[in-house]
Coordinates of C-alpha atoms in Angstrom, one line a residue:
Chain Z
X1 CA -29.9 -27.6 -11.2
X2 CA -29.8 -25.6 -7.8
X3 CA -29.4 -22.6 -9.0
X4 CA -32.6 -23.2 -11.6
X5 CA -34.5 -24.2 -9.2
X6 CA -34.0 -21.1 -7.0
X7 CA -35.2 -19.0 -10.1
X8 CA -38.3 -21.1 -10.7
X9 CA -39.3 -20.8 -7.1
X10 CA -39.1 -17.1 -7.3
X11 CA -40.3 -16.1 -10.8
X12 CA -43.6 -18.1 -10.2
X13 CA -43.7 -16.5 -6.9
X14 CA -43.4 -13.1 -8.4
X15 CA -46.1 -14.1 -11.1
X16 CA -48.4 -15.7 -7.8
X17 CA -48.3 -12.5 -6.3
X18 CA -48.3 -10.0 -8.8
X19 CA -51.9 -9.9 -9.8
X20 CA -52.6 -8.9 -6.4
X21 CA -49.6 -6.3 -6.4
X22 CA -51.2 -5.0 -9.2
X23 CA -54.5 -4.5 -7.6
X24 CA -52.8 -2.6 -5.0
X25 CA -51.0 -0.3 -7.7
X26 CA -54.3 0.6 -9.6
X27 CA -56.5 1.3 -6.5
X28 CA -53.9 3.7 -4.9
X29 CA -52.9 5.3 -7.9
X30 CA -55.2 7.9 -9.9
X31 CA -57.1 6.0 -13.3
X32 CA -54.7 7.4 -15.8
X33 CA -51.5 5.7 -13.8
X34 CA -53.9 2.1 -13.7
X35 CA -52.1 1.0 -16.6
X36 CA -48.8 3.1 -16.7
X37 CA -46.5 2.5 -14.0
X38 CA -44.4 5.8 -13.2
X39 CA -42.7 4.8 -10.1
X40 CA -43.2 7.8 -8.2
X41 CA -47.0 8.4 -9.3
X42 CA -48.7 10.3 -6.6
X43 CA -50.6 7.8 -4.3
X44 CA -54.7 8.6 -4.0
X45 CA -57.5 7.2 -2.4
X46 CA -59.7 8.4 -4.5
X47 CA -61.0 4.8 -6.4
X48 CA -61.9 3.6 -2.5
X49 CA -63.8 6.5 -2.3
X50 CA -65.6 6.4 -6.1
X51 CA -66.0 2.6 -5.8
X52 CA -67.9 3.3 -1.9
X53 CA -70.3 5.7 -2.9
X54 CA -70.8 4.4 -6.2
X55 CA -72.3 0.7 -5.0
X56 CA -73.5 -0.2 -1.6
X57 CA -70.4 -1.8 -0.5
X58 CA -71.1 -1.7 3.3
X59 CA -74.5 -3.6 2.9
X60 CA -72.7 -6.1 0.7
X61 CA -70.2 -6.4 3.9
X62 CA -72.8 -6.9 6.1
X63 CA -75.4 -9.1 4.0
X64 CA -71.9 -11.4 3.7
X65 CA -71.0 -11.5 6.6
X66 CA -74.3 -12.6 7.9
X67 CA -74.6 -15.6 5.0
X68 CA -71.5 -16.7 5.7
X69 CA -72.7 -16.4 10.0
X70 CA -76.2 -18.1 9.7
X71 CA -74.0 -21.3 7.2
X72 CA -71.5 -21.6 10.0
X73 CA -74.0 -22.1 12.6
X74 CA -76.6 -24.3 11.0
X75 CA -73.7 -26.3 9.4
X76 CA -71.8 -26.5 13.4
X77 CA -74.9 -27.6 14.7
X78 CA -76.3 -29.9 12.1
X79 CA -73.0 -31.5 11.2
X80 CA -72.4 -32.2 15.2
X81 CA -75.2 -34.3 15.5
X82 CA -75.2 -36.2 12.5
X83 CA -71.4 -36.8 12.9
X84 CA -72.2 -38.0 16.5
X85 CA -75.3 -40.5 15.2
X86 CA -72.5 -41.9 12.8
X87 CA -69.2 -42.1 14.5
X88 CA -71.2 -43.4 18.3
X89 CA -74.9 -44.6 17.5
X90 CA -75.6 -48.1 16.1
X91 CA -79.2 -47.4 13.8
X92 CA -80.8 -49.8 11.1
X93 CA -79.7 -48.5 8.2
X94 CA -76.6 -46.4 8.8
X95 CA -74.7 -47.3 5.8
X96 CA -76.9 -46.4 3.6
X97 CA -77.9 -43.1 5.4
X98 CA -73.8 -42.7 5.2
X99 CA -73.3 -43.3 1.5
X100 CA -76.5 -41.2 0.9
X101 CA -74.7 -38.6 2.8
X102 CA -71.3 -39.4 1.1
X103 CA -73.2 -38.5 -2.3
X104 CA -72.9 -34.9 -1.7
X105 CA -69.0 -34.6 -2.1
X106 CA -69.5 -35.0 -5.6
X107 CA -72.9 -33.7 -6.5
X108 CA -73.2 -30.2 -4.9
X109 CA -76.0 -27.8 -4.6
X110 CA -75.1 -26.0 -7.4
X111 CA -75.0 -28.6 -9.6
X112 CA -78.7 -28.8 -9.1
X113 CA -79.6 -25.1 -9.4
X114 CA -82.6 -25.5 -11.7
X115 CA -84.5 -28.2 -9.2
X116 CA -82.9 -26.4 -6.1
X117 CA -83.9 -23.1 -6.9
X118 CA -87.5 -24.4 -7.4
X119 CA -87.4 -26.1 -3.7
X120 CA -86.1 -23.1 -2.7
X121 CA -89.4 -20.8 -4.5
X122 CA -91.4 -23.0 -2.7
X123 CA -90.7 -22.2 0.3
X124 CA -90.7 -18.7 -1.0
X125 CA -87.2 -17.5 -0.3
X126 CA -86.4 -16.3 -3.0
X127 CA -84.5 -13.3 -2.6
X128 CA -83.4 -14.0 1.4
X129 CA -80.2 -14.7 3.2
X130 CA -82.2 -18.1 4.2
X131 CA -82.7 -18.9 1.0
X132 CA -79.1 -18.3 0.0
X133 CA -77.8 -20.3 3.2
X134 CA -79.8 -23.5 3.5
X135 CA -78.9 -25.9 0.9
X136 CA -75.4 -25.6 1.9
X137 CA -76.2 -25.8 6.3
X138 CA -76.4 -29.5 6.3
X139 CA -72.6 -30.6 4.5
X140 CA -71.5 -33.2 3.9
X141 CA -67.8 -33.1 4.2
X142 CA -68.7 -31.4 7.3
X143 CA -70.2 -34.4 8.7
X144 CA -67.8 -36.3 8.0
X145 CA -64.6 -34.5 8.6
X146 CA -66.5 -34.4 12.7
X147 CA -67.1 -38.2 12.3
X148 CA -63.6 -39.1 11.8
X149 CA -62.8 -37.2 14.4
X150 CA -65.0 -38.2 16.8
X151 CA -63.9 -41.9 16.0
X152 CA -60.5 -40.9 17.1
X153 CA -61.9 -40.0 20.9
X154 CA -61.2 -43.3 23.1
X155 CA -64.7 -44.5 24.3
X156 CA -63.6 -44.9 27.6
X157 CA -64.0 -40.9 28.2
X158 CA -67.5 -41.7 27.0
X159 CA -68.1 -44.7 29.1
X160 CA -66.6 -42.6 32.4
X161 CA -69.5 -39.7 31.5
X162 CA -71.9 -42.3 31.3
X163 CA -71.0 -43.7 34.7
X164 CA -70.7 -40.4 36.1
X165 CA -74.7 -40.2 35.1
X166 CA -74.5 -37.7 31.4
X167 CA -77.0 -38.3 29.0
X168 CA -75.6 -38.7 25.0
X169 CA -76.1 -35.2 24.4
X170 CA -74.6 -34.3 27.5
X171 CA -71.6 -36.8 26.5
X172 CA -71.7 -34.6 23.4
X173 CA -70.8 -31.4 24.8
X174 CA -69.1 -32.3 27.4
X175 CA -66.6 -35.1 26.0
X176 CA -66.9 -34.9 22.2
X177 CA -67.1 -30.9 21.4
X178 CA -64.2 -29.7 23.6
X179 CA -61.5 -32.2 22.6
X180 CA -62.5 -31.7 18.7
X181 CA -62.4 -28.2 19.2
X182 CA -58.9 -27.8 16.0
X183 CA -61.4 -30.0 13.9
X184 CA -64.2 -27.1 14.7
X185 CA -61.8 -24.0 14.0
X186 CA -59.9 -25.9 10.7
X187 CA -63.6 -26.6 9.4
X188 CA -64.8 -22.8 10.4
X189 CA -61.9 -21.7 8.2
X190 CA -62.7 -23.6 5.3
X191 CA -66.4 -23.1 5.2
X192 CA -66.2 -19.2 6.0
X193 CA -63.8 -18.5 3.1
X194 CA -65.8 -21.0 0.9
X195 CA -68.8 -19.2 1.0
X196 CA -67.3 -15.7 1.3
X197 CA -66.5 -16.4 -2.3
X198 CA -69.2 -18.3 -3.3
X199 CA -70.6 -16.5 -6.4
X200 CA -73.4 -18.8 -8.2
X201 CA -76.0 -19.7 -5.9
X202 CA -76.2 -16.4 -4.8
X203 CA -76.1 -14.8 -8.0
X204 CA -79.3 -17.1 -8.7
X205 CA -81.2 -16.3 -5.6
X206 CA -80.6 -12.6 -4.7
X207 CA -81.7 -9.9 -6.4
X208 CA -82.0 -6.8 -4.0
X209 CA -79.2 -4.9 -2.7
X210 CA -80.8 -5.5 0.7
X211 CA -79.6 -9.3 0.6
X212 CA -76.8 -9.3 -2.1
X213 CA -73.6 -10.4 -0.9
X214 CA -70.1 -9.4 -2.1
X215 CA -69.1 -11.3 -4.8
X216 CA -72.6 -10.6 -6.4
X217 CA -72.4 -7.1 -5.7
X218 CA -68.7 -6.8 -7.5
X219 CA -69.6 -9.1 -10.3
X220 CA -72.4 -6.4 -11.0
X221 CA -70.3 -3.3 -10.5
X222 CA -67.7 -4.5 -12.4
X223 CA -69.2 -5.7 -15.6
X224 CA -67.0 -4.1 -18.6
X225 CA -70.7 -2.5 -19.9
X226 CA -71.5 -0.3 -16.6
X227 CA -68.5 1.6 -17.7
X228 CA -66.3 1.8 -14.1
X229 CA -62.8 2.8 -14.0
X230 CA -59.6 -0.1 -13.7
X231 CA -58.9 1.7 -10.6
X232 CA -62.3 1.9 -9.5
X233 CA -62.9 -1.6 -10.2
X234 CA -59.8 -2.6 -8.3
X235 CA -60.4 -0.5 -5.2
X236 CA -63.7 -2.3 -5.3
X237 CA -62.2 -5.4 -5.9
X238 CA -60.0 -5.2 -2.5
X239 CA -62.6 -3.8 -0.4
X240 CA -64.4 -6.9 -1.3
X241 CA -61.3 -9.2 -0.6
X242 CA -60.2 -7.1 2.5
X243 CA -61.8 -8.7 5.7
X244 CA -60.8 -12.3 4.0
X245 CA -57.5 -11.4 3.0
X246 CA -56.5 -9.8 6.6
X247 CA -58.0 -12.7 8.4
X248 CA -56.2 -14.8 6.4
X249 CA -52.7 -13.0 7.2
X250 CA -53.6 -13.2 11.1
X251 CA -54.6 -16.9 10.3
X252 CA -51.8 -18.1 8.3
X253 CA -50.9 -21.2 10.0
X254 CA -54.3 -22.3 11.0
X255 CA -55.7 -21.7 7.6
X256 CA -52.9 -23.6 6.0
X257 CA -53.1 -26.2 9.0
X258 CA -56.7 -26.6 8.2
X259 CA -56.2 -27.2 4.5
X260 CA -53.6 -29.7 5.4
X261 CA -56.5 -31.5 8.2
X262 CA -59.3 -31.4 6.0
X263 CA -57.2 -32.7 3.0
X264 CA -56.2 -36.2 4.9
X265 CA -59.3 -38.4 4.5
Chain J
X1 CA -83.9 -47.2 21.9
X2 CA -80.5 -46.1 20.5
X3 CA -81.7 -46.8 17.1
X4 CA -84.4 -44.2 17.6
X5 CA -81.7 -41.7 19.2
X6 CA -79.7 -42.2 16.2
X7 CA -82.1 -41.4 13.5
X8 CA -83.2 -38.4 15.6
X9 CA -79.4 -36.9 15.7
X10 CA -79.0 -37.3 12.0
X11 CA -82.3 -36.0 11.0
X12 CA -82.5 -32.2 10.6
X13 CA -78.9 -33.2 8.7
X14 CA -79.9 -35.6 6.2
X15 CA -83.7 -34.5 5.6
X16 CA -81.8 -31.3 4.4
X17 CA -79.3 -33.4 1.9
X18 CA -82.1 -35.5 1.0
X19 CA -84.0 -32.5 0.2
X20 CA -80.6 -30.3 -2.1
X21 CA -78.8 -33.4 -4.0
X22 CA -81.1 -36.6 -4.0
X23 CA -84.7 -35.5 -4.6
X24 CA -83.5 -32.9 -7.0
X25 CA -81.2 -35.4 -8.5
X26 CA -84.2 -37.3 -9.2
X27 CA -86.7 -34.7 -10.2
X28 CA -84.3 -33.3 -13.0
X29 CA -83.8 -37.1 -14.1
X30 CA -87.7 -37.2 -14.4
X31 CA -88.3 -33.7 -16.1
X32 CA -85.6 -34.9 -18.7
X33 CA -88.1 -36.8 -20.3
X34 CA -90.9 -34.1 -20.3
X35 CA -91.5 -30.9 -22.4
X36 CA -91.9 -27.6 -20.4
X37 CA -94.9 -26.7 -19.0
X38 CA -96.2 -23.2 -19.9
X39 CA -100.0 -21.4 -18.8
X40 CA -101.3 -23.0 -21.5
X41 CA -100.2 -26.1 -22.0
X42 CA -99.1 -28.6 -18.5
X43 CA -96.1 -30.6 -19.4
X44 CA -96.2 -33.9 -21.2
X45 CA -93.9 -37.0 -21.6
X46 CA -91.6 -36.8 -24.7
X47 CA -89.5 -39.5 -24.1
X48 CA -86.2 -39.2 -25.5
X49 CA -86.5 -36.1 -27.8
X50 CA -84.8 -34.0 -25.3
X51 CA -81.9 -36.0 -25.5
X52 CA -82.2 -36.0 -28.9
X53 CA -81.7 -32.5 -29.3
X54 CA -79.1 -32.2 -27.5
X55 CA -77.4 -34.3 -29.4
X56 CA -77.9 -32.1 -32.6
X57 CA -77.6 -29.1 -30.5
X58 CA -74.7 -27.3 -31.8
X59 CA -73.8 -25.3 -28.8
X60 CA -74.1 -28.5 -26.4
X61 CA -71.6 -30.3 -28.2
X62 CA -69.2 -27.0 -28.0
X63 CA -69.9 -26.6 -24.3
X64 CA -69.2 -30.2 -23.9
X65 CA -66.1 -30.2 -25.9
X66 CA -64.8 -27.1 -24.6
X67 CA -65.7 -28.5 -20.3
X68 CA -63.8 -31.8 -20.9
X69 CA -61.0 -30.0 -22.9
X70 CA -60.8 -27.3 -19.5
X71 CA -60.9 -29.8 -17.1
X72 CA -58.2 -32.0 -18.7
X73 CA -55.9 -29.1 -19.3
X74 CA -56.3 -27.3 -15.9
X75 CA -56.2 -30.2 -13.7
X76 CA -53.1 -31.6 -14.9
X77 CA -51.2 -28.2 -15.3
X78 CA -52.3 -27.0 -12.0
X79 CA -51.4 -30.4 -10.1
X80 CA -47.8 -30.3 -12.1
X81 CA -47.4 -26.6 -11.0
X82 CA -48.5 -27.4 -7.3
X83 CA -45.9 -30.6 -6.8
X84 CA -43.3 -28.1 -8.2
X85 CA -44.6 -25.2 -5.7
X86 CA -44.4 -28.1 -3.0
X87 CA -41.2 -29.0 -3.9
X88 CA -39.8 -25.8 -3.9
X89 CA -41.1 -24.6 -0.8
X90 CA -39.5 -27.7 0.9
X91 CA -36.2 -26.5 0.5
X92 CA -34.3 -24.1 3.1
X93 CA -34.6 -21.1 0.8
X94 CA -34.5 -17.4 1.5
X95 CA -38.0 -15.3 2.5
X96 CA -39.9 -19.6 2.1
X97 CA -42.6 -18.4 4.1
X98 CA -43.2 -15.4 1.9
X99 CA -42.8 -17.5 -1.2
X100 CA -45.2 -20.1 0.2
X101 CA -47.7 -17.1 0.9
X102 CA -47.4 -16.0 -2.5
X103 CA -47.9 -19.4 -4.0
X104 CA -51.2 -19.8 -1.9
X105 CA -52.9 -15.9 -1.9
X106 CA -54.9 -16.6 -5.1
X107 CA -56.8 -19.5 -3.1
X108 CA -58.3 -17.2 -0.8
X109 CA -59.5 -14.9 -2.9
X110 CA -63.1 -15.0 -5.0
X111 CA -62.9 -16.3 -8.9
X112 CA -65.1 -13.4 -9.2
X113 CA -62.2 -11.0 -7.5
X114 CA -59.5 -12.6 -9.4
X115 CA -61.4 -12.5 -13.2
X116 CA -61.8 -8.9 -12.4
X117 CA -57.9 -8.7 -12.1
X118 CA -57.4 -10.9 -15.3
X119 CA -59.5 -8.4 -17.6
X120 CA -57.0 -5.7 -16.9
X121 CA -54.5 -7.9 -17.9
X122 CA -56.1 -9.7 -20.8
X123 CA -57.7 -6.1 -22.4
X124 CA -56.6 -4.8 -25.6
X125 CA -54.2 -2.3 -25.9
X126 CA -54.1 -0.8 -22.5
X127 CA -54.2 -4.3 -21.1
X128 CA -50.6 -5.4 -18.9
X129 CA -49.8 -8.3 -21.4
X130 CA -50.1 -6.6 -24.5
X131 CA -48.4 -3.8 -22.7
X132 CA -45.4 -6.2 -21.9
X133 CA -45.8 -7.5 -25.9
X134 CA -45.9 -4.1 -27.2
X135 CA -42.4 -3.2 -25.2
X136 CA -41.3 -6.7 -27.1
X137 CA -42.5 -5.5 -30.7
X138 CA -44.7 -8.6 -30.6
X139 CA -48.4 -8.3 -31.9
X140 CA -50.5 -7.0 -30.0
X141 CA -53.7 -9.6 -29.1
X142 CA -57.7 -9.8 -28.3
X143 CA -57.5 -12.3 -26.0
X144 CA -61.0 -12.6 -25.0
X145 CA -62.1 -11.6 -28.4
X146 CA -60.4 -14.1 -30.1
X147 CA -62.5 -17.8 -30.5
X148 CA -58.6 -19.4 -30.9
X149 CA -57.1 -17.8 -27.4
X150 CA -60.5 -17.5 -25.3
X151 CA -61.1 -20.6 -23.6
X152 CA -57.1 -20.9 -23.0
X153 CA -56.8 -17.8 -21.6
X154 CA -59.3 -18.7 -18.7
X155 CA -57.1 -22.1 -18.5
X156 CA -54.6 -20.4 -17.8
X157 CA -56.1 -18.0 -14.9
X158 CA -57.4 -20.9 -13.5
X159 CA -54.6 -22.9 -13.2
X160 CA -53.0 -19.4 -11.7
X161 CA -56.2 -19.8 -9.0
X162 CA -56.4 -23.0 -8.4
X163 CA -52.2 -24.2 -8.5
X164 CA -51.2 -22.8 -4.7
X165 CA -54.5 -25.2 -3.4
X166 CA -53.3 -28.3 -4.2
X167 CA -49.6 -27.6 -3.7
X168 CA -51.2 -27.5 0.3
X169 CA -51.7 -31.1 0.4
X170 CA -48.4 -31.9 -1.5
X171 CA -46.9 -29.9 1.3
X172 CA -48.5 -32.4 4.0
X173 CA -47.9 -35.2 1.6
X174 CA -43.8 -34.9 1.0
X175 CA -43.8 -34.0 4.9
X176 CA -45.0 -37.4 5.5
X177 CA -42.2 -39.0 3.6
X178 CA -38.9 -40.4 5.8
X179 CA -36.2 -38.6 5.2
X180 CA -34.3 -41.5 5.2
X181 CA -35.1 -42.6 2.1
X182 CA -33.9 -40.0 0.1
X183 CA -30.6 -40.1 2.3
X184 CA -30.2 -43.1 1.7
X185 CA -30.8 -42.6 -2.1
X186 CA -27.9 -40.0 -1.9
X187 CA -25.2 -42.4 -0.5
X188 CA -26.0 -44.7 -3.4
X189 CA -24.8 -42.0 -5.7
X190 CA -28.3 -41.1 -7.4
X191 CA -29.2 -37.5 -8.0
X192 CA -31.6 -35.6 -6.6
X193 CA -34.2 -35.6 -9.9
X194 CA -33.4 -39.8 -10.1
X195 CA -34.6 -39.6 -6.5
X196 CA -37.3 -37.5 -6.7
X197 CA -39.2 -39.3 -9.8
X198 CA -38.0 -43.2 -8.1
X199 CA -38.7 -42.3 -4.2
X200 CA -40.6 -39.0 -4.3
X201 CA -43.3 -39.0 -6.7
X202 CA -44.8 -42.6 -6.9
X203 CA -44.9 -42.3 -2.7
X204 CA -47.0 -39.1 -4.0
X205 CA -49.3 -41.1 -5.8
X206 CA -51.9 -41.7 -3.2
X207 CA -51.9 -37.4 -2.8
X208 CA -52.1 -37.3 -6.8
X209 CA -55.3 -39.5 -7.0
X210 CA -57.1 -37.4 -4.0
X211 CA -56.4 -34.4 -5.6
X212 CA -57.1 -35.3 -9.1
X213 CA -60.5 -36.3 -8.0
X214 CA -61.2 -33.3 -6.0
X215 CA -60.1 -31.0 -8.8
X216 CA -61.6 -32.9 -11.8
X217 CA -65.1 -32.2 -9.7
X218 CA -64.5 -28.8 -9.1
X219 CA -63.7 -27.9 -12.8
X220 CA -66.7 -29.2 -13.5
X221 CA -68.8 -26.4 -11.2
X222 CA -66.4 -23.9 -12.2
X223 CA -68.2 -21.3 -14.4
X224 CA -67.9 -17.8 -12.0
X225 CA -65.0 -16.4 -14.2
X226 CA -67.2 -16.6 -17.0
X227 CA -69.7 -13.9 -15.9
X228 CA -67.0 -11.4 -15.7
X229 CA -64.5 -12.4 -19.0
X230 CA -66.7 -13.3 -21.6
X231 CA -70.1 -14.7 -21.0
X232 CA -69.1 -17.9 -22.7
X233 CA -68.5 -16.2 -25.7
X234 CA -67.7 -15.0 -28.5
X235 CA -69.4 -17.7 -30.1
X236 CA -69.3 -20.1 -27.0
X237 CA -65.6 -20.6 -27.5
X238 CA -65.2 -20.1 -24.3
X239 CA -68.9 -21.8 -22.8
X240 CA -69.0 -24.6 -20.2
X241 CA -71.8 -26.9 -19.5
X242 CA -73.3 -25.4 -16.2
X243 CA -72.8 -21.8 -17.4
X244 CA -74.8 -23.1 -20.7
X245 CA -77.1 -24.7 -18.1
X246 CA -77.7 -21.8 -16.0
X247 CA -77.9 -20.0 -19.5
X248 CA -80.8 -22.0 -21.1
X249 CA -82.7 -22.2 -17.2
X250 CA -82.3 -18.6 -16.1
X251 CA -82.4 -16.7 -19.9
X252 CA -84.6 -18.7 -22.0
X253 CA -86.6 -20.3 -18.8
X254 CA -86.1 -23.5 -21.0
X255 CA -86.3 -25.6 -17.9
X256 CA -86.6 -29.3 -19.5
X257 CA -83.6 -29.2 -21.8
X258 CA -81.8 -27.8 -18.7
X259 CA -82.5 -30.9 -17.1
X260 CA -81.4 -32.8 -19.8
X261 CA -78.2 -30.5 -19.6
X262 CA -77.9 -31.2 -15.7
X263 CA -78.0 -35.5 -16.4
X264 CA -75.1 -35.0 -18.7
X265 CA -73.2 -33.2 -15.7
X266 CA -73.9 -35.2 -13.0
X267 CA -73.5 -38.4 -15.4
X268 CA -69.9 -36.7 -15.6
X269 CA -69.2 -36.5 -12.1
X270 CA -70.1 -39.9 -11.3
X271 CA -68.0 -41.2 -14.0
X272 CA -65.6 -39.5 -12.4
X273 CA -66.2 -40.4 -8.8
X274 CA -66.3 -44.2 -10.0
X275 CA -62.7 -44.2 -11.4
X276 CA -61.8 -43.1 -7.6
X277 CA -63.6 -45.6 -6.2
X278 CA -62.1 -48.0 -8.5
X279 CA -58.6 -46.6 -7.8
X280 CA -59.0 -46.5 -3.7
X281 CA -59.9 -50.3 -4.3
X282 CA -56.7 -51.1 -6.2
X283 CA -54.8 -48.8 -3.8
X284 CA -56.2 -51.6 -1.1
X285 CA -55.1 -54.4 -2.8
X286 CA -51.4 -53.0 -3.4
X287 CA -50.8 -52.7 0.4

């Protein structure tokens, strides 16, 4: 039984990994070695540099990186302060404005894109980063992740602030923030790697290069019609993955931690 | 005064949820039971007859056939995979933390990214499988091109994707079991698989139900691969309900019966967000 067990664990490992191995093998190597693996085939960066000039991968970078920014924020700010009203205010009608809240975990925005993208026409951006970002800055699994944390901070820190003459808000950043600060980082980690690969909504509302993030960018590159190269597609592929995939090495333990956190409910 | 400060924190927060799941939750309920509304003609009430052609719509019923059929394959087999991935990775092995990593990469990387990968495998002749069958003398196969193998073979790339997630919160799960149990399980002579399916796994239970939930939901917005493998084809073997949905919206600008389309989702993620509620209740009354 041991020994089985040992060569389950490492043949799925090797089948885990090996899609991603493979990536790596058709990107470095010349097209004709993408699908025939001669060990000692000479290494050449010439896909990274077909796949670079080919699509405007550096724009895609960028317009990412600043989706993924502008979500953070608004969803950092807005999620504070609705998590504070719920864990620390008392208001007429809180538990229904919670369960209205709640309703989000299981309908998201993009089960919605007909109506959604119409809202989002309406306020005419279409086509925008704005337009991309906003239906996902207020979240609810943000809000309450921060809630239950906040619930967890003893009110008599809140009641010394108080004394001491701070104001809710100033209770807020002073008392609440700081000591929630692994809830911030685990919930940064999940929602940046969320929408870093977030592929529908954006698909839906972008349609220039000057606003098209990653995934949208690749899914176009890479469609079997445009005719691209395996190794092409793969070098693509990583250069895409890349800055997520090297954070998440440097990360390990607090991207795995935050899974863990944000998995207890 | 507090009540005031209250609503005022939550605001900006919930006028935005309000404004991306309720009021369009509600609109596309309403539009349901209109016809579309063109230059010439504004839209009018139908009643029913959208619903009733979905229900002779041949390609609805495949696309609902074929979503329930991909959730209730992938969300089992990856849950199975992930306890065993959890359970493995518990052990004192050699290179665990690289086997853990290896377990969890696909995770992080886009379903777009990763159906990329899987066309190489999954092509014809050059592709790495039929490569592999070809060393084997076994036939060689279309997997995407084939109505029979399609919509499996994007089960089984999800399951690849999704399988290293949940194995995460099995991991915190089986950490939070005493040891001594199982110890104490091993002095009364049991083996380890008695004591992993009597001890182990029903004190996994609550884990299985969280993540069930969580992954049945997902499944259900899980279309991405689809733009890059087949395009819900051939002959939407291979369709699921929101790809069809953003299909009938975004490529025949059909925007009433994709409302229709969009009650029958969300009617299937409250069904399924019910059952947890009904389970978290029983959960209560067990303890």
């Amino acid at each position: 039984m041991k020994l089985l067990q040992k060569i389950a664990t490492y043949t799925l490992a090797i089948i885990w990994i090996l899609p991603l191995i493979y990536t790596f093998w058709a990107a470095s190597h010349e097209e004709k070695y993408s699908s025939d693996f001669t060990l000692f085939a000479p290494l050449s960066g010439q896909a990274f540099f077909d796949a670079w000039i080919q699509a405007p991968f550096l724009q895609y970078l960028t317009n990412t990186f600043f989706l993924v920014t502008i979500i953070l924020i608004g969803q950092m700010v807005l999620c504070t302060l609705a998590a504070y009203a719920f864990a620390k205010f008392d208001f007429y009608g809180k538990n229904i404005a919670f369960f209205l809240v709640l309703m989000q975990l299981m309908i998201m925005p993009e089960n919605l894109i007909i109506e959604n993208y119409k809202t989002v026409a309406n306020f005419n951006l279409i086509d925008t980063t704005w337009g991309m970002a906003i239906p996902y800055i207020a979240s609810a699994f943000g809000i309450f992740l921060l809630r239950q944390t906040f619930k967890t901070i003893p009110s008599e820190l809140d009641d010394a602030a108080k004394i001491e003459g701070c104001s809710p808000i100033g209770t807020l950043f002073r008392v609440y923030i700081p000591l929630s600060k692994p809830t911030y980082l685990a919930y940064a980690l999940v929602s940046v790697s969320y929408h870093w690969n977030n592929f529908l909504w954006p698909l839906v509302i972008a349609n220039s290069n000057e606003v098209k993030p990653l995934t949208v960018g690749l899914a176009i590159f890479a469609a079997p019609e445009s005719g691209v190269q395996w190794s092409t597609i793969s070098a693509a592929t990583l250069i895409s993955v890349a800055p997520l995939l090297i954070a998440f090495l440097i990360f390990q333990k607090e991207f795995v931690n935050s899974f863990l956190h944000t998995g207890i409910k | 005064m507090r009540h005031v400060y209250g609503w005022l924190l939550l605001l900006p927060g919930f006028t935005l949820i309000v404004a991306f799941t309720h009021y369009p939750t509600v609109t596309t309920f309403i539009n349901s039971f209109f016809s579309n509304q063109t230059v010439i003609r504004p839209k009018k009430f139908v009643g029913l007859s959208n619903y009733e052609y979905m229900l002779n719509d041949p390609v609805f019923l495949q696309t609902f056939k074929n979503t329930i059929y991909f959730a209730l394959t992938t969300v089992p087999l990856s849950i199975a995979l992930a306890l065993a991935m959890a359970v493995f990775v518990q052990e004192k092995i050699r290179g665990r933390s690289v086997v853990r990593l290896a377990y969890f990469t696909p995770t992080i990387l886009p379903m777009v990214a990763v159906a990329n990968i899987w066309l190489f495998f999954y092509a014809p002749e050059i592709g790495l499988i039929n490569q592999i069958f070809q060393y084997f003398n076994l036939p060689q196969q279309n997997f995407l091109g084939d109505t029979n193998m399609v919509l499996e073979a994007t089960i089984v790339m999800t399951v690849w994707k999704e399988a290293g997630f949940f194995m995460i919160f099995y991991l915190a799960a089986l950490q939070s079991i005493p040891k001594e149990l199982n110890e104490a399980a091993k002095i009364e002579g049991a083996s380890a698989w008695t004591s992993f399916w009597k001890i182990t796994f029903p004190l996994l239970m609550p884990t299985t139900f969280f993540v069930m939930v969580n992954a049945l939901i997902n499944s259900f917005k899980m279309i991405d691969h689809l733009f890059i493998l087949t395009k819900g084809g051939p002959d939407n073997a291979s369709n699921l309900l929101l790809y069809y949905i953003y299909d009938v919206a975004f490529s025949f600008f059909d925007y009433a019966y994709a409302a229709t389309l969009t009650i029958v989702l969300l009617a299937l993620l409250i069904v399924v967000s019910l059952i947890q509620f009904g389970l978290v209740e029983r959960k209560i009354h067990y303890k």
